[in-house]
Amino acid sequence: MESWAKSLIDIMKRSLDSNGLPIPMDKSYCTEWASGLGIPRGGDTVIYTSCLYQMAPMINQLVPWIERIRGTPLSGLASVLSRFAGFVVKPNRADIDRANGILRNIARALQRAGINFGFLYEDEPYSGALLYEVGAEDIFREYFENTVLKTFRKYGVKRVITIDPHTHNVLVNAAPNYFKLDFEVVNYLDLLRGIKVKSRVRSDVVIHDSCLYARYLGKYDVYRSILDNAGIKHIEDPVITGKETSTCCGGPLESLSPELSRKIAKIRIEKLAKLSKTVVTVCPICLANLSRNAEGAVEVLDINEVIGTE
């Protein structure tokens, strides 16, 4: 595991240097969602996708590739092979379209709430979250300072609206350990909490909690209140969905150990299915990992697919 972790960190660093993302993916996928929404470039307040929802479909395609080479003689050549992975491994188009739809739903909800924001388009930097989460703190610190901070300062960003727990955690819990941030960080869930929304589902649901949102970022009750506002009944269980007792989806462990990640996901799906066949997630990594391993046992949906403002 240790040698593979080093290879993985090398892959991420090389990929960041070449295409601005921690995986070998065409960065144009990161901006497709904003087409036609009339979102201005830059501004004091920006929505920050960190391309995480957009990368999730590619991560799903890369997991089998990781599984095939990890633990084999090829793992030592992983950083070299990864340069070609982007040419032979492509994200599923339907999954990309789905991610774009989720992002558009978020943006439209914010617009209808009267919140003005811009987007950095092709200049939006990845947050560096995965580097931090796999323990590459020195590389993360250098990358965050030279890329994320410089980009935000270049555009004069004063307020960042995050839309996923990994990016939010990096900005509020990780980066401040090294830097004094000169911008405010707010999560879109907090901005939508009091907004009138409607349900897009007919069934009761069960929430799969993001470990970061529930335990470390104080959002456990926020997304529940959003579902309540939409009139969506969420089935709760003190063990399966409790703030301190709900378990992980298995991600982003899939980049280190696909087998262990799959085992954790299967256990989680089995427990959630006891409460409802419709699982609501609030994180792109959870959405990808549970969907990839659901095999028809449950339907996994992002919260922005079950609520709407129209």
mmCIF file of C-alpha atoms in Angstrom:
data_model
loop_
_atom_site.group_PDB
_atom_site.id
_atom_site.type_symbol
_atom_site.label_atom_id
_atom_site.label_comp_id
_atom_site.label_asym_id
_atom_site.label_seq_id
_atom_site.Cartn_x
_atom_site.Cartn_y
_atom_site.Cartn_z
ATOM 1 C CA MET A 1 0.000 0.000 0.000
ATOM 2 C CA GLU A 2 2.833 2.398 0.898
ATOM 3 C CA SER A 3 4.575 2.027 -2.492
ATOM 4 C CA TRP A 4 1.283 2.454 -4.323
ATOM 5 C CA ALA A 5 0.490 5.557 -2.247
ATOM 6 C CA LYS A 6 3.798 7.061 -3.376
ATOM 7 C CA SER A 7 3.002 6.200 -6.985
ATOM 8 C CA LEU A 8 -0.458 7.724 -6.617
ATOM 9 C CA ILE A 9 0.957 10.954 -5.221
ATOM 10 C CA ASP A 10 3.421 11.102 -8.102
ATOM 11 C CA ILE A 11 0.572 10.547 -10.583
ATOM 12 C CA MET A 12 -1.442 13.366 -9.031
ATOM 13 C CA LYS A 13 1.475 15.767 -8.994
ATOM 14 C CA ARG A 14 2.415 15.056 -12.612
ATOM 15 C CA SER A 15 -1.198 15.375 -13.685
ATOM 16 C CA LEU A 16 -1.631 18.682 -11.849
ATOM 17 C CA ASP A 17 1.493 19.994 -13.539
ATOM 18 C CA SER A 18 0.280 18.960 -16.990
ATOM 19 C CA ASN A 19 -3.482 19.594 -16.981
ATOM 20 C CA GLY A 20 -4.369 21.258 -13.673
ATOM 21 C CA LEU A 21 -6.269 18.233 -12.352
ATOM 22 C CA PRO A 22 -5.121 15.336 -10.138
ATOM 23 C CA ILE A 23 -6.260 12.781 -12.728
ATOM 24 C CA PRO A 24 -5.564 12.517 -16.479
ATOM 25 C CA MET A 25 -8.741 14.140 -17.774
ATOM 26 C CA ASP A 26 -9.482 16.843 -20.328
ATOM 27 C CA LYS A 27 -10.083 19.991 -18.281
ATOM 28 C CA SER A 28 -12.701 21.227 -20.735
ATOM 29 C CA TYR A 29 -15.130 18.897 -18.954
ATOM 30 C CA CYS A 30 -14.874 21.207 -15.938
ATOM 31 C CA THR A 31 -16.676 24.127 -17.588
ATOM 32 C CA GLU A 32 -19.353 22.506 -19.762
ATOM 33 C CA TRP A 33 -22.036 22.868 -17.098
ATOM 34 C CA ALA A 34 -21.929 26.690 -17.140
ATOM 35 C CA SER A 35 -22.869 27.045 -20.800
ATOM 36 C CA GLY A 36 -25.968 29.179 -21.306
ATOM 37 C CA LEU A 37 -26.394 30.198 -17.678
ATOM 38 C CA GLY A 38 -25.053 33.717 -18.145
ATOM 39 C CA ILE A 39 -22.621 33.475 -15.255
ATOM 40 C CA PRO A 40 -20.019 36.263 -15.472
ATOM 41 C CA ARG A 41 -16.314 35.542 -15.390
ATOM 42 C CA GLY A 42 -14.733 36.275 -12.018
ATOM 43 C CA GLY A 43 -16.081 38.813 -9.563
ATOM 44 C CA ASP A 44 -15.953 39.336 -5.814
ATOM 45 C CA THR A 45 -18.041 36.174 -5.254
ATOM 46 C CA VAL A 46 -17.440 32.984 -7.241
ATOM 47 C CA ILE A 47 -18.927 29.517 -7.261
ATOM 48 C CA TYR A 48 -16.110 27.036 -6.729
ATOM 49 C CA THR A 49 -16.697 23.589 -8.208
ATOM 50 C CA SER A 50 -13.056 22.473 -7.933
ATOM 51 C CA CYS A 51 -14.109 20.214 -10.845
ATOM 52 C CA LEU A 52 -14.984 17.501 -8.323
ATOM 53 C CA TYR A 53 -18.458 16.594 -9.589
ATOM 54 C CA GLN A 54 -17.030 16.673 -13.102
ATOM 55 C CA MET A 55 -14.089 14.401 -12.207
ATOM 56 C CA ALA A 56 -16.228 11.762 -10.480
ATOM 57 C CA PRO A 57 -17.255 10.057 -13.765
ATOM 58 C CA MET A 58 -13.593 9.789 -14.796
ATOM 59 C CA ILE A 59 -12.657 8.426 -11.372
ATOM 60 C CA ASN A 60 -15.274 5.705 -11.910
ATOM 61 C CA GLN A 61 -13.561 4.761 -15.158
ATOM 62 C CA LEU A 62 -10.070 4.855 -13.627
ATOM 63 C CA VAL A 63 -10.853 2.569 -10.669
ATOM 64 C CA PRO A 64 -10.709 -0.651 -12.758
ATOM 65 C CA TRP A 65 -7.431 0.596 -14.288
ATOM 66 C CA ILE A 66 -5.995 1.128 -10.788
ATOM 67 C CA GLU A 67 -7.233 -2.290 -9.728
ATOM 68 C CA ARG A 68 -5.483 -3.980 -12.656
ATOM 69 C CA ILE A 69 -2.037 -2.441 -12.140
ATOM 70 C CA ARG A 70 -1.857 -2.005 -8.347
ATOM 71 C CA GLY A 71 0.255 -4.731 -6.794
ATOM 72 C CA THR A 72 1.725 -5.790 -10.156
ATOM 73 C CA PRO A 73 5.144 -4.942 -11.637
ATOM 74 C CA LEU A 74 3.361 -2.259 -13.646
ATOM 75 C CA SER A 75 2.565 -0.300 -10.489
ATOM 76 C CA GLY A 76 6.130 0.997 -10.487
ATOM 77 C CA LEU A 77 5.430 2.486 -13.909
ATOM 78 C CA ALA A 78 2.067 3.911 -12.887
ATOM 79 C CA SER A 79 3.140 7.539 -13.145
ATOM 80 C CA VAL A 80 4.341 6.910 -16.719
ATOM 81 C CA LEU A 81 1.279 4.872 -17.700
ATOM 82 C CA SER A 82 -1.045 7.522 -16.288
ATOM 83 C CA ARG A 83 0.111 9.927 -18.999
ATOM 84 C CA PHE A 84 -1.538 7.657 -21.547
ATOM 85 C CA ALA A 85 -4.584 6.788 -19.425
ATOM 86 C CA GLY A 86 -6.298 10.016 -20.409
ATOM 87 C CA PHE A 87 -6.129 8.969 -24.051
ATOM 88 C CA VAL A 88 -7.502 5.461 -23.614
ATOM 89 C CA VAL A 89 -9.812 5.929 -20.585
ATOM 90 C CA LYS A 90 -12.725 8.294 -21.088
ATOM 91 C CA PRO A 91 -15.507 9.321 -18.704
ATOM 92 C CA ASN A 92 -18.940 7.998 -19.561
ATOM 93 C CA ARG A 93 -20.844 10.691 -21.485
ATOM 94 C CA ALA A 94 -24.092 10.016 -19.632
ATOM 95 C CA ASP A 95 -22.293 10.436 -16.303
ATOM 96 C CA ILE A 96 -20.717 13.707 -17.461
ATOM 97 C CA ASP A 97 -24.126 14.980 -18.532
ATOM 98 C CA ARG A 98 -25.539 13.983 -15.171
ATOM 99 C CA ALA A 99 -22.796 15.849 -13.311
ATOM 100 C CA ASN A 100 -23.403 18.895 -15.496
ATOM 101 C CA GLY A 101 -27.096 18.719 -14.645
ATOM 102 C CA ILE A 102 -26.369 18.632 -10.925
ATOM 103 C CA LEU A 103 -24.119 21.669 -11.202
ATOM 104 C CA ARG A 104 -26.674 23.570 -13.255
ATOM 105 C CA ASN A 105 -29.326 22.795 -10.645
ATOM 106 C CA ILE A 106 -27.078 24.242 -7.940
ATOM 107 C CA ALA A 107 -26.324 27.370 -9.954
ATOM 108 C CA ARG A 108 -29.964 27.970 -10.867
ATOM 109 C CA ALA A 109 -31.046 27.538 -7.249
ATOM 110 C CA LEU A 110 -28.484 30.122 -6.144
ATOM 111 C CA GLN A 111 -29.558 32.497 -8.920
ATOM 112 C CA ARG A 112 -33.220 32.173 -7.967
ATOM 113 C CA ALA A 113 -32.247 32.842 -4.361
ATOM 114 C CA GLY A 114 -30.930 36.220 -5.529
ATOM 115 C CA ILE A 115 -27.281 35.378 -4.981
ATOM 116 C CA ASN A 116 -24.922 37.001 -7.444
ATOM 117 C CA PHE A 117 -21.801 35.052 -8.290
ATOM 118 C CA GLY A 118 -19.241 34.546 -11.004
ATOM 119 C CA PHE A 119 -17.221 31.572 -12.196
ATOM 120 C CA LEU A 120 -13.564 31.344 -13.157
ATOM 121 C CA TYR A 121 -14.254 28.978 -16.073
ATOM 122 C CA GLU A 122 -11.040 27.433 -17.449
ATOM 123 C CA ASP A 123 -8.987 29.322 -14.849
ATOM 124 C CA GLU A 124 -10.762 27.698 -11.911
ATOM 125 C CA PRO A 125 -8.102 25.774 -9.956
ATOM 126 C CA TYR A 126 -8.542 22.361 -8.407
ATOM 127 C CA SER A 127 -8.506 22.671 -4.597
ATOM 128 C CA GLY A 128 -5.802 20.075 -3.905
ATOM 129 C CA ALA A 129 -8.147 18.140 -1.609
ATOM 130 C CA LEU A 130 -7.020 14.674 -2.685
ATOM 131 C CA LEU A 131 -3.364 15.548 -2.117
ATOM 132 C CA TYR A 132 -4.199 16.598 1.422
ATOM 133 C CA GLU A 133 -6.369 13.550 2.066
ATOM 134 C CA VAL A 134 -3.703 11.038 0.994
ATOM 135 C CA GLY A 135 -1.155 12.726 3.251
ATOM 136 C CA ALA A 136 0.919 14.653 0.703
ATOM 137 C CA GLU A 137 0.815 17.785 2.831
ATOM 138 C CA ASP A 138 4.019 19.379 1.561
ATOM 139 C CA ILE A 139 2.927 19.029 -2.053
ATOM 140 C CA PHE A 140 -0.549 20.239 -1.144
ATOM 141 C CA ARG A 141 0.823 23.320 0.601
ATOM 142 C CA GLU A 142 3.036 24.256 -2.340
ATOM 143 C CA TYR A 143 0.268 23.645 -4.863
ATOM 144 C CA PHE A 144 -2.365 25.557 -2.879
ATOM 145 C CA GLU A 145 -0.122 28.587 -2.452
ATOM 146 C CA ASN A 146 1.149 28.722 -6.023
ATOM 147 C CA THR A 147 -2.095 27.864 -7.792
ATOM 148 C CA VAL A 148 -5.244 28.289 -5.704
ATOM 149 C CA LEU A 149 -4.277 31.400 -3.754
ATOM 150 C CA LYS A 150 -2.594 33.073 -6.726
ATOM 151 C CA THR A 151 -5.636 32.493 -8.932
ATOM 152 C CA PHE A 152 -8.118 33.827 -6.387
ATOM 153 C CA ARG A 153 -5.939 36.876 -5.773
ATOM 154 C CA LYS A 154 -5.530 37.465 -9.503
ATOM 155 C CA TYR A 155 -9.305 37.697 -9.870
ATOM 156 C CA GLY A 156 -9.810 39.638 -6.645
ATOM 157 C CA VAL A 157 -12.059 36.954 -5.153
ATOM 158 C CA LYS A 158 -13.454 37.892 -1.742
ATOM 159 C CA ARG A 159 -16.098 35.209 -1.268
ATOM 160 C CA VAL A 160 -16.037 31.570 -2.364
ATOM 161 C CA ILE A 161 -19.172 29.425 -2.582
ATOM 162 C CA THR A 162 -18.214 25.771 -2.224
ATOM 163 C CA ILE A 163 -20.475 22.959 -3.424
ATOM 164 C CA ASP A 164 -18.851 19.795 -2.057
ATOM 165 C CA PRO A 165 -17.511 18.711 1.357
ATOM 166 C CA HIS A 166 -13.936 17.928 0.267
ATOM 167 C CA THR A 167 -13.333 21.377 -1.180
ATOM 168 C CA HIS A 168 -15.081 23.054 1.742
ATOM 169 C CA ASN A 169 -12.973 21.099 4.227
ATOM 170 C CA VAL A 170 -9.743 22.080 2.477
ATOM 171 C CA LEU A 171 -10.669 25.769 2.604
ATOM 172 C CA VAL A 172 -11.921 25.933 6.186
ATOM 173 C CA ASN A 173 -9.888 23.249 7.990
ATOM 174 C CA ALA A 174 -6.728 22.479 5.990
ATOM 175 C CA ALA A 175 -5.450 25.582 4.219
ATOM 176 C CA PRO A 176 -5.840 27.895 7.258
ATOM 177 C CA ASN A 177 -3.239 25.760 9.026
ATOM 178 C CA TYR A 178 -0.684 27.114 6.568
ATOM 179 C CA PHE A 179 -2.058 30.359 5.161
ATOM 180 C CA LYS A 180 -4.114 33.354 6.137
ATOM 181 C CA LEU A 181 -6.946 33.291 3.626
ATOM 182 C CA ASP A 182 -8.126 36.674 2.419
ATOM 183 C CA PHE A 183 -11.542 35.499 1.274
ATOM 184 C CA GLU A 184 -14.720 34.277 2.965
ATOM 185 C CA VAL A 185 -15.823 30.664 2.486
ATOM 186 C CA VAL A 186 -19.523 29.787 2.452
ATOM 187 C CA ASN A 187 -21.182 26.521 1.518
ATOM 188 C CA TYR A 188 -24.071 26.526 -0.924
ATOM 189 C CA LEU A 189 -26.178 24.363 1.407
ATOM 190 C CA ASP A 190 -26.220 27.156 3.959
ATOM 191 C CA LEU A 191 -27.325 29.607 1.270
ATOM 192 C CA LEU A 192 -30.177 27.323 0.183
ATOM 193 C CA ARG A 193 -31.312 26.314 3.659
ATOM 194 C CA GLY A 194 -34.137 28.831 3.895
ATOM 195 C CA ILE A 195 -35.064 28.859 0.200
ATOM 196 C CA LYS A 196 -38.388 27.384 -0.913
ATOM 197 C CA VAL A 197 -37.755 24.198 -2.870
ATOM 198 C CA LYS A 198 -39.936 21.402 -4.131
ATOM 199 C CA SER A 199 -39.595 17.661 -4.311
ATOM 200 C CA ARG A 200 -38.653 15.834 -7.495
ATOM 201 C CA VAL A 201 -39.214 12.382 -5.981
ATOM 202 C CA ARG A 202 -42.340 10.586 -4.856
ATOM 203 C CA SER A 203 -40.820 8.089 -2.468
ATOM 204 C CA ASP A 204 -39.359 8.382 1.001
ATOM 205 C CA VAL A 205 -35.565 8.509 0.996
ATOM 206 C CA VAL A 206 -32.620 7.687 3.199
ATOM 207 C CA ILE A 207 -29.691 10.070 3.510
ATOM 208 C CA HIS A 208 -26.144 8.841 3.174
ATOM 209 C CA ASP A 209 -24.135 11.345 5.180
ATOM 210 C CA SER A 210 -20.835 12.680 3.967
ATOM 211 C CA CYS A 211 -18.348 11.989 6.775
ATOM 212 C CA LEU A 212 -16.919 15.497 6.337
ATOM 213 C CA TYR A 213 -20.250 17.326 6.236
ATOM 214 C CA ALA A 214 -21.759 15.386 9.126
ATOM 215 C CA ARG A 215 -18.873 15.172 11.581
ATOM 216 C CA TYR A 216 -16.436 17.957 10.787
ATOM 217 C CA LEU A 217 -18.265 20.712 8.941
ATOM 218 C CA GLY A 218 -21.532 21.037 10.874
ATOM 219 C CA LYS A 219 -23.889 20.392 7.927
ATOM 220 C CA TYR A 220 -25.700 17.300 9.264
ATOM 221 C CA ASP A 221 -28.905 19.234 9.986
ATOM 222 C CA VAL A 222 -28.548 21.678 7.084
ATOM 223 C CA TYR A 223 -29.274 19.307 4.209
ATOM 224 C CA ARG A 224 -31.950 17.574 6.276
ATOM 225 C CA SER A 225 -33.740 20.888 6.671
ATOM 226 C CA ILE A 226 -33.529 21.432 2.888
ATOM 227 C CA LEU A 227 -35.261 18.095 2.325
ATOM 228 C CA ASP A 228 -37.831 19.050 4.965
ATOM 229 C CA ASN A 229 -38.497 22.309 3.125
ATOM 230 C CA ALA A 230 -39.212 20.271 0.003
ATOM 231 C CA GLY A 231 -41.564 17.970 1.877
ATOM 232 C CA ILE A 232 -39.316 14.962 1.337
ATOM 233 C CA LYS A 233 -39.522 12.407 4.126
ATOM 234 C CA HIS A 234 -36.135 10.995 5.056
ATOM 235 C CA ILE A 235 -36.137 7.767 7.019
ATOM 236 C CA GLU A 236 -33.780 7.926 9.990
ATOM 237 C CA ASP A 237 -32.221 5.261 12.166
ATOM 238 C CA PRO A 238 -30.033 6.073 15.199
ATOM 239 C CA VAL A 239 -27.364 3.636 14.022
ATOM 240 C CA ILE A 240 -27.547 3.728 10.227
ATOM 241 C CA THR A 241 -28.009 7.490 9.809
ATOM 242 C CA GLY A 242 -26.871 8.851 13.182
ATOM 243 C CA LYS A 243 -24.471 11.772 13.139
ATOM 244 C CA GLU A 244 -21.743 9.808 14.922
ATOM 245 C CA THR A 245 -22.717 6.296 13.845
ATOM 246 C CA SER A 246 -23.304 6.445 10.087
ATOM 247 C CA THR A 247 -20.463 4.886 8.151
ATOM 248 C CA CYS A 248 -18.291 5.864 5.196
ATOM 249 C CA CYS A 249 -19.092 5.262 1.512
ATOM 250 C CA GLY A 250 -15.579 3.911 0.937
ATOM 251 C CA GLY A 251 -14.293 6.921 -0.990
ATOM 252 C CA PRO A 252 -11.869 8.433 -1.768
ATOM 253 C CA LEU A 253 -10.159 5.228 -0.612
ATOM 254 C CA GLU A 254 -10.810 3.776 -4.078
ATOM 255 C CA SER A 255 -7.646 5.464 -5.332
ATOM 256 C CA LEU A 256 -5.546 3.603 -2.751
ATOM 257 C CA SER A 257 -7.418 0.295 -2.427
ATOM 258 C CA PRO A 258 -10.324 -0.329 -4.806
ATOM 259 C CA GLU A 259 -11.028 -3.693 -3.180
ATOM 260 C CA LEU A 260 -11.376 -2.282 0.348
ATOM 261 C CA SER A 261 -13.345 0.687 -0.955
ATOM 262 C CA ARG A 262 -15.792 -1.650 -2.701
ATOM 263 C CA LYS A 263 -16.220 -3.748 0.448
ATOM 264 C CA ILE A 264 -17.008 -0.669 2.540
ATOM 265 C CA ALA A 265 -19.454 0.613 -0.082
ATOM 266 C CA LYS A 266 -21.262 -2.742 -0.241
ATOM 267 C CA ILE A 267 -21.706 -2.792 3.532
ATOM 268 C CA ARG A 268 -23.024 0.771 3.491
ATOM 269 C CA ILE A 269 -25.473 0.058 0.667
ATOM 270 C CA GLU A 270 -26.785 -3.011 2.458
ATOM 271 C CA LYS A 271 -27.534 -0.952 5.568
ATOM 272 C CA LEU A 272 -29.114 1.957 3.706
ATOM 273 C CA ALA A 273 -31.330 -0.401 1.691
ATOM 274 C CA LYS A 274 -33.004 -1.510 4.925
ATOM 275 C CA LEU A 275 -34.496 1.979 5.250
ATOM 276 C CA SER A 276 -35.219 2.989 1.640
ATOM 277 C CA LYS A 277 -34.375 2.027 -1.915
ATOM 278 C CA THR A 278 -33.737 5.699 -2.707
ATOM 279 C CA VAL A 279 -30.451 6.990 -1.292
ATOM 280 C CA VAL A 280 -29.695 10.716 -1.247
ATOM 281 C CA THR A 281 -26.073 11.863 -1.196
ATOM 282 C CA VAL A 282 -24.541 15.313 -0.679
ATOM 283 C CA CYS A 283 -21.057 14.627 -2.034
ATOM 284 C CA PRO A 284 -19.816 13.768 -5.549
ATOM 285 C CA ILE A 285 -17.393 11.153 -4.210
ATOM 286 C CA CYS A 286 -20.165 9.428 -2.244
ATOM 287 C CA LEU A 287 -22.459 9.630 -5.271
ATOM 288 C CA ALA A 288 -19.847 8.008 -7.503
ATOM 289 C CA ASN A 289 -18.692 5.336 -5.086
ATOM 290 C CA LEU A 290 -22.134 4.197 -3.975
ATOM 291 C CA SER A 291 -23.559 4.322 -7.515
ATOM 292 C CA ARG A 292 -20.667 2.260 -8.839
ATOM 293 C CA ASN A 293 -21.302 -0.451 -6.260
ATOM 294 C CA ALA A 294 -25.103 -0.350 -5.915
ATOM 295 C CA GLU A 295 -25.796 -3.003 -8.592
ATOM 296 C CA GLY A 296 -29.522 -2.280 -8.489
ATOM 297 C CA ALA A 297 -29.912 -2.694 -4.737
ATOM 298 C CA VAL A 298 -30.702 1.014 -4.352
ATOM 299 C CA GLU A 299 -31.034 4.095 -6.529
ATOM 300 C CA VAL A 300 -28.411 6.676 -5.571
ATOM 301 C CA LEU A 301 -29.245 10.338 -6.209
ATOM 302 C CA ASP A 302 -27.559 13.621 -5.412
ATOM 303 C CA ILE A 303 -29.605 16.003 -3.273
ATOM 304 C CA ASN A 304 -29.747 18.390 -6.228
ATOM 305 C CA GLU A 305 -31.524 15.696 -8.240
ATOM 306 C CA VAL A 306 -34.329 15.330 -5.688
ATOM 307 C CA ILE A 307 -35.051 19.007 -4.991
ATOM 308 C CA GLY A 308 -35.804 21.856 -7.361
ATOM 309 C CA THR A 309 -36.694 25.537 -7.313
ATOM 310 C CA GLU A 310 -38.842 25.527 -10.449
#
